[in-house]
Each structure stands twice: as structure tokens, then as C-alpha cells.
Amino acid sequence: MKTRKLVESILESACTDNVNFYRQMFEEQDIDAVQDETWRKFILLARSLSKEDRETLLTFARQVAVDSISTICGGIDGVTELGGTFMSLSLIDIEGQQHAGSLQDELLSIAS
């Protein structure tokens, strides 16, 4: 698998799919069925916002996911400190393809 395809798949799963899930929760979830208090608060907050502000909240959630993934990719690439230390990590896919050195750049080039 090419590194670009890997980061596209990660972005699809961690950002696009999650944001769509959040949008559905905010708009359609029966609040009485929500057991988790944190999720109840998120949903009620989102429902108190205008549609435009709710979309801004979802854009923020996507950006948080991108930033988190970028930090992990930078750690694997050896360009971001993790725990105050630059590390040499390895990421090898099932096909034996090594992904390191350009993960963060690839991610950020397609995430914007």
C-alpha cells in the first residue's frame, strides 16, 4: 500500500466517518436513549447551536482528529517529539511496505 493511500484511509476512517457519525448523533439520536453523560452533554450542546454553528463544531472536531493523527505520524516519521524524545518508530503494513519519513507530510497535504 502506498503511503498516500494509507493516510487517505486513516483520514476517511478517523475524520470523515467520525464526523458523519457525530452529525447523525447530533441530529437524530433519541436523547432519552443516550446513557453516557458526556455524549448527552455533547448532543444537547450541539442541538442548542444554529445549524451553521453546529457545522463549525464538526469542523473543529475534524481538525482535532487531523492534529492528533498528524502528531502520531510525525512521531513515526521521527520529526515530532513524543514524551520529550524523538523516536525511531516503524510502521509496516500487511504487504510489508514500510511507512515512515513522509507520513505526516502526506497526511497534511490531503487533510486540508
Coordinates of C-alpha atoms in Angstrom, one line a residue:
M1 CA 0.0 0.0 0.0
K2 CA 1.3 3.4 -0.9
T3 CA 1.8 5.9 2.0
R4 CA -0.7 8.3 0.4
K5 CA -3.4 5.5 0.3
L6 CA -2.6 4.7 3.9
V7 CA -3.2 8.2 5.2
E8 CA -6.2 8.7 2.9
S9 CA -7.7 5.6 4.6
I10 CA -6.8 6.8 8.1
L11 CA -8.4 10.2 7.3
E12 CA -11.5 8.6 5.9
S13 CA -12.0 6.4 9.0
A14 CA -10.9 8.8 11.8
C15 CA -12.2 12.0 10.3
T16 CA -14.9 11.7 7.7
D17 CA -16.6 8.7 9.1
N18 CA -16.4 10.0 12.7
V19 CA -17.7 13.5 11.7
N20 CA -20.6 11.9 9.9
F21 CA -21.3 9.8 13.0
Y22 CA -21.3 12.9 15.2
R23 CA -23.5 14.7 12.8
Q24 CA -26.0 11.9 12.9
M25 CA -25.9 11.7 16.7
F26 CA -26.4 15.5 16.9
E27 CA -29.4 15.5 14.6
E28 CA -31.1 12.2 15.0
Q29 CA -30.2 10.4 18.2
D30 CA -33.0 10.0 20.7
I31 CA -31.6 11.8 23.7
D32 CA -33.5 9.6 26.2
A33 CA -31.7 6.6 24.8
V34 CA -28.2 8.1 25.5
Q35 CA -26.8 6.6 28.6
D36 CA -23.3 8.2 28.6
E37 CA -23.5 11.6 30.3
T38 CA -20.7 13.1 28.3
W39 CA -22.4 12.2 25.0
R40 CA -25.7 13.6 26.3
K41 CA -23.9 16.9 27.0
F42 CA -22.3 16.9 23.5
I43 CA -25.6 16.3 21.9
L44 CA -27.6 18.8 23.9
L45 CA -24.9 21.4 23.3
A46 CA -24.9 20.7 19.5
R47 CA -28.7 21.0 19.4
S48 CA -28.6 24.3 21.2
L49 CA -26.5 25.7 18.3
S50 CA -27.6 27.1 15.0
K51 CA -27.0 24.7 12.0
E52 CA -24.1 26.9 10.9
D53 CA -22.5 26.8 14.4
R54 CA -23.1 23.0 14.6
E55 CA -21.1 22.7 11.4
T56 CA -18.4 24.8 12.8
L57 CA -18.3 22.4 15.8
L58 CA -18.0 19.5 13.5
T59 CA -15.2 21.2 11.6
F60 CA -13.4 21.7 14.9
A61 CA -13.8 18.0 15.7
R62 CA -12.3 17.1 12.3
Q63 CA -9.4 19.4 12.9
V64 CA -8.7 17.9 16.3
A65 CA -8.6 14.4 14.7
V66 CA -6.3 15.7 12.0
D67 CA -3.9 17.3 14.5
S68 CA -3.9 14.1 16.6
I69 CA -3.2 11.9 13.6
S70 CA -0.5 14.3 12.5
T71 CA 1.2 14.1 15.9
I72 CA 1.3 10.3 15.6
C73 CA 2.5 10.3 12.0
G74 CA 5.2 12.9 13.0
G75 CA 6.3 10.5 15.8
I76 CA 6.6 7.6 13.3
D77 CA 8.5 9.9 10.9
G78 CA 10.8 10.9 13.6
V79 CA 10.1 14.6 13.2
T80 CA 7.8 15.1 16.2
E81 CA 8.8 14.7 19.8
L82 CA 6.7 12.2 21.8
G83 CA 7.2 12.5 25.5
G84 CA 10.0 14.9 25.0
T85 CA 12.0 12.5 22.9
F86 CA 12.4 12.0 19.2
M87 CA 11.9 8.3 18.5
S88 CA 12.5 5.9 15.7
L89 CA 9.3 4.0 15.2
S90 CA 8.3 1.6 12.5
L91 CA 5.0 1.1 10.7
I92 CA 4.8 -1.7 8.2
D93 CA 1.6 -2.7 6.5
I94 CA 0.4 -6.2 5.8
E95 CA 2.1 -6.1 2.4
G96 CA 5.4 -5.4 4.0
Q97 CA 5.5 -1.8 2.9
Q98 CA 7.4 0.5 5.3
H99 CA 5.7 3.8 6.1
A100 CA 8.0 6.3 7.7
G101 CA 9.6 9.6 6.8
S102 CA 6.7 11.1 4.9
L103 CA 3.6 10.1 6.7
Q104 CA 3.0 13.5 8.3
D105 CA 3.7 15.4 5.1
E106 CA 1.3 13.1 3.1
L107 CA -1.4 13.4 5.7
L108 CA -1.2 17.2 5.9
S109 CA -1.1 17.6 2.1
I110 CA -4.5 15.8 1.8
A111 CA -6.1 16.8 5.1
S112 CA -6.6 20.5 4.2

